Amino acid sequence: GQQVMQIPQYQHVQEGEDFTTYCNSSTTLSNIQWYKQRPGGHPVFLIQLVKSGEVKKQKRLTFQFGEAKKNSSLHITATQTTDVGTYFCAGAGGGNKLTFGTGTQLKVEL
Amino acid sequence: EAQVTQNPRYLITVTGKKLTVTCSQNMNHEYMSWYRQDPGLGLRQIYYSMNVEVTDKGDVPEGYKVSRKEKRNFPLILESPSPNQTSLYFCASSLLGTDYEQYFGPGTRLTVT
């Protein structure tokens, strides 16, 4: 079945440093979604990418969808303590199942 | 307020004692699903439903049952819970399926002893 891997599993950064998490699927995806889960909370939708090579920005967050629609990345510029949490990608291969990545836990230190 | 609710939020039970975790959404969403979250494994889909009376297996359906008798409700049933089902469970809903934003409930922390 479809597998979605994320790296790294954990990342500690100093506030102000950049952060990137990468998502790789074993199969071509119809779209990719990104979610953020704060400690003790539930996943919250950030964005969806649909087109090959698509790039979207939300303030300090930049999301990319690979040309082959099998990988994606989330880059945060100048991290802040409010960025702490676990970031998940999620993809569907055209069916009705949604497969989440393993997540990247981000910790930001002052 | 648009939301997904789950009950109970916390549950400690014993092996073999049947339990049901309820999930309800007030957004008239067609698609609903259940996930379990375990450290290092991310979120894994247990079951999903495209509409009333339409359910299908996700990636880890063994040991679970679901039903979708009403559009707003999607209960998760563990008929004979075992310790390996100790996990954090999330219910989610979306407008029409996997191409749409998923709205998650607050989660249910289940411990099976």
Coordinates of C-alpha atoms in Angstrom, one line a residue:
Chain A
G1 CA 0.0 0.0 0.0
Q2 CA 0.8 3.6 -0.2
Q3 CA 3.5 4.8 2.3
V4 CA 4.4 8.4 3.2
M5 CA 7.7 9.0 5.0
Q6 CA 8.8 12.2 6.6
I7 CA 12.2 13.4 7.7
P8 CA 13.5 14.3 10.0
Q9 CA 11.5 12.8 12.9
Y10 CA 12.7 15.4 15.3
Q11 CA 14.3 18.9 14.9
H12 CA 15.5 21.2 17.6
V13 CA 16.3 24.7 16.5
Q14 CA 17.2 28.0 18.1
E15 CA 14.6 30.7 17.7
G16 CA 15.3 32.6 14.5
E17 CA 16.8 29.6 12.7
D18 CA 15.1 28.1 9.6
F19 CA 13.4 24.7 9.6
T20 CA 12.5 22.3 6.8
T21 CA 10.6 19.0 6.8
Y22 CA 10.5 16.6 3.8
C23 CA 7.7 14.3 2.8
N24 CA 8.1 11.4 0.3
S25 CA 5.4 9.1 -1.0
S26 CA 5.9 5.7 -2.5
T27 CA 3.2 6.5 -5.1
T28 CA 2.1 9.5 -7.1
L29 CA -0.3 11.7 -5.1
S30 CA -3.4 13.6 -6.4
N31 CA -2.7 16.2 -3.8
I32 CA -0.8 16.8 -0.6
Q33 CA -2.0 18.4 2.6
W34 CA 0.0 19.7 5.5
Y35 CA -1.2 19.8 9.1
K36 CA 0.2 21.1 12.4
Q37 CA -0.4 19.5 15.8
R38 CA 0.4 21.6 18.8
P39 CA 1.5 19.6 21.9
G40 CA -1.6 18.0 23.5
G41 CA -3.8 19.2 20.6
H42 CA -5.3 17.8 17.4
P43 CA -4.0 18.2 13.9
V44 CA -5.1 21.4 12.2
F45 CA -5.1 21.9 8.4
L46 CA -2.5 24.3 7.1
I47 CA -2.6 24.0 3.3
Q48 CA -3.3 21.9 0.3
L49 CA -1.1 21.6 -2.9
V50 CA -2.5 20.1 -6.0
K51 CA -0.4 21.0 -9.1
S52 CA 2.9 19.5 -10.0
G53 CA 5.7 21.9 -8.9
E54 CA 3.3 24.1 -7.0
V55 CA 4.7 26.5 -4.4
K56 CA 2.6 28.3 -1.8
K57 CA 3.5 30.7 1.0
Q58 CA 1.8 31.5 4.2
K59 CA 3.8 34.3 6.0
R60 CA 7.0 32.5 7.1
L61 CA 5.9 29.1 5.8
T62 CA 6.7 27.9 2.3
F63 CA 5.2 24.7 0.9
Q64 CA 6.3 22.9 -2.2
F65 CA 4.9 20.0 -4.2
G66 CA 7.4 18.1 -6.3
E67 CA 7.3 17.9 -10.1
A68 CA 6.5 14.1 -10.0
K69 CA 3.9 14.7 -7.3
K70 CA 5.6 12.2 -5.0
N71 CA 7.3 14.5 -2.6
S72 CA 6.8 17.8 -0.8
S73 CA 8.5 20.1 1.7
L74 CA 7.6 22.6 4.3
H75 CA 10.1 25.4 5.1
I76 CA 9.7 27.8 8.0
T77 CA 11.9 30.9 7.9
A78 CA 13.1 32.4 11.2
T79 CA 11.3 30.1 13.5
Q80 CA 9.4 31.4 16.6
T81 CA 8.3 29.6 19.7
T82 CA 4.8 29.6 18.4
D83 CA 6.0 27.2 15.6
V84 CA 6.5 24.4 18.1
G85 CA 4.5 21.3 17.3
T86 CA 4.5 18.3 15.0
Y87 CA 4.0 18.8 11.3
F88 CA 2.4 16.2 9.2
C89 CA 1.9 15.8 5.5
A90 CA -1.0 13.7 4.1
G91 CA -1.6 12.4 0.7
A92 CA -4.2 10.5 -1.3
G93 CA -3.3 8.4 -4.3
G94 CA -6.5 9.2 -6.1
G95 CA -8.7 6.9 -3.9
N96 CA -10.6 7.6 -0.7
K97 CA -7.9 6.7 1.7
L98 CA -5.7 9.4 3.2
T99 CA -2.2 8.5 4.3
F100 CA -0.4 10.6 6.8
G101 CA 3.3 10.9 7.0
T102 CA 5.1 10.0 10.2
G103 CA 5.5 13.6 11.3
T104 CA 8.3 15.9 12.2
Q105 CA 8.4 17.2 15.8
L106 CA 9.8 20.7 16.0
K107 CA 11.1 22.2 19.2
V108 CA 12.2 25.8 19.3
E109 CA 14.6 27.1 22.0
L110 CA 15.1 30.7 23.0
Chain B
E1 CA -19.6 26.7 16.0
A2 CA -18.4 24.2 13.4
Q3 CA -16.8 21.3 15.1
V4 CA -16.1 17.6 15.5
T5 CA -16.8 16.2 19.0
Q6 CA -15.6 12.9 20.5
N7 CA -16.5 11.1 23.6
P8 CA -15.1 10.1 25.9
R9 CA -11.9 12.1 25.9
Y10 CA -10.1 9.7 28.2
L11 CA -10.8 6.0 28.8
I12 CA -9.1 3.3 30.8
T13 CA -10.5 -0.1 30.3
V14 CA -9.6 -3.8 30.6
T15 CA -8.9 -6.4 28.0
G16 CA -12.0 -7.8 26.3
K17 CA -14.5 -5.2 27.6
K18 CA -16.4 -3.8 24.6
L19 CA -16.3 -0.1 24.2
T20 CA -17.6 2.6 21.8
V21 CA -16.0 6.0 21.1
T22 CA -18.5 8.4 19.6
C23 CA -17.8 11.0 17.0
S24 CA -20.2 13.7 15.8
Q25 CA -19.8 16.6 13.3
N26 CA -22.2 19.5 12.7
M27 CA -20.8 20.6 9.3
N28 CA -22.9 18.3 7.1
H29 CA -19.7 16.6 5.9
E30 CA -19.9 13.5 3.7
Y31 CA -16.5 12.0 4.6
M32 CA -15.6 10.9 8.1
S33 CA -12.7 8.8 9.3
W34 CA -10.9 7.4 12.3
Y35 CA -7.2 7.5 13.0
R36 CA -4.9 6.2 15.7
Q37 CA -1.8 8.1 16.6
D38 CA 1.2 6.3 18.1
P39 CA 4.7 7.6 18.7
G40 CA 6.9 7.4 15.7
L41 CA 4.1 6.0 13.5
G42 CA 2.2 9.2 12.8
L43 CA -1.5 9.0 12.1
R44 CA -2.8 5.8 10.7
Q45 CA -6.3 5.6 9.2
I46 CA -8.5 2.9 10.7
Y47 CA -11.8 3.2 8.8
Y48 CA -13.4 5.9 6.6
S49 CA -16.9 6.5 5.4
M50 CA -17.9 8.3 2.2
N51 CA -21.5 8.7 3.2
V52 CA -24.3 7.1 5.2
E53 CA -24.1 3.3 5.1
V54 CA -20.8 3.5 3.1
T55 CA -17.8 2.5 5.1
D56 CA -14.4 1.1 4.1
K57 CA -11.2 -0.1 5.7
G58 CA -8.2 2.1 6.1
D59 CA -4.7 0.9 6.7
V60 CA -5.1 -0.6 10.2
P61 CA -8.7 -1.9 10.5
E62 CA -8.1 -5.1 12.5
G63 CA -9.9 -5.2 15.8
Y64 CA -12.2 -2.2 15.0
K65 CA -15.7 -1.8 13.7
V66 CA -17.6 1.3 12.6
S67 CA -21.0 2.3 11.5
R68 CA -22.5 5.2 9.7
K69 CA -26.3 5.2 10.2
E70 CA -26.6 9.0 10.3
K71 CA -24.6 11.5 8.4
R72 CA -23.3 13.3 11.5
N73 CA -22.2 10.3 13.6
F74 CA -19.4 7.8 13.1
P75 CA -18.8 5.7 16.2
L76 CA -15.7 3.5 16.6
I77 CA -16.4 0.2 18.2
L78 CA -13.8 -2.1 19.9
E79 CA -15.6 -5.3 20.5
S80 CA -12.7 -7.0 22.4
P81 CA -10.0 -4.4 23.2
S82 CA -6.5 -5.6 23.6
P83 CA -3.5 -3.7 25.1
N84 CA -2.0 -3.1 21.6
Q85 CA -5.0 -0.9 21.0
T86 CA -3.8 1.5 23.6
S87 CA -3.4 4.7 21.6
L88 CA -4.7 8.2 20.9
Y89 CA -7.7 8.2 18.6
F90 CA -8.8 11.0 16.4
C91 CA -12.0 11.3 14.4
A92 CA -12.0 13.6 11.4
S93 CA -14.5 14.8 8.8
S94 CA -14.3 16.7 5.5
L95 CA -16.8 18.0 3.0
L96 CA -16.4 15.4 0.3
G97 CA -13.3 13.3 0.8
T98 CA -9.5 13.3 0.6
D99 CA -9.3 16.3 -1.7
Y100 CA -10.7 18.5 1.1
E101 CA -9.5 19.9 4.4
Q102 CA -9.8 17.4 7.2
Y103 CA -11.4 18.7 10.5
F104 CA -10.2 16.7 13.5
G105 CA -11.9 16.1 16.8
P106 CA -10.0 16.7 20.1
G107 CA -8.9 13.1 20.4
T108 CA -9.6 10.2 22.8
R109 CA -6.8 8.8 24.9
L110 CA -7.5 5.0 25.3
T111 CA -5.6 2.8 27.7
V112 CA -6.3 -1.0 27.7
T113 CA -4.9 -2.9 30.6

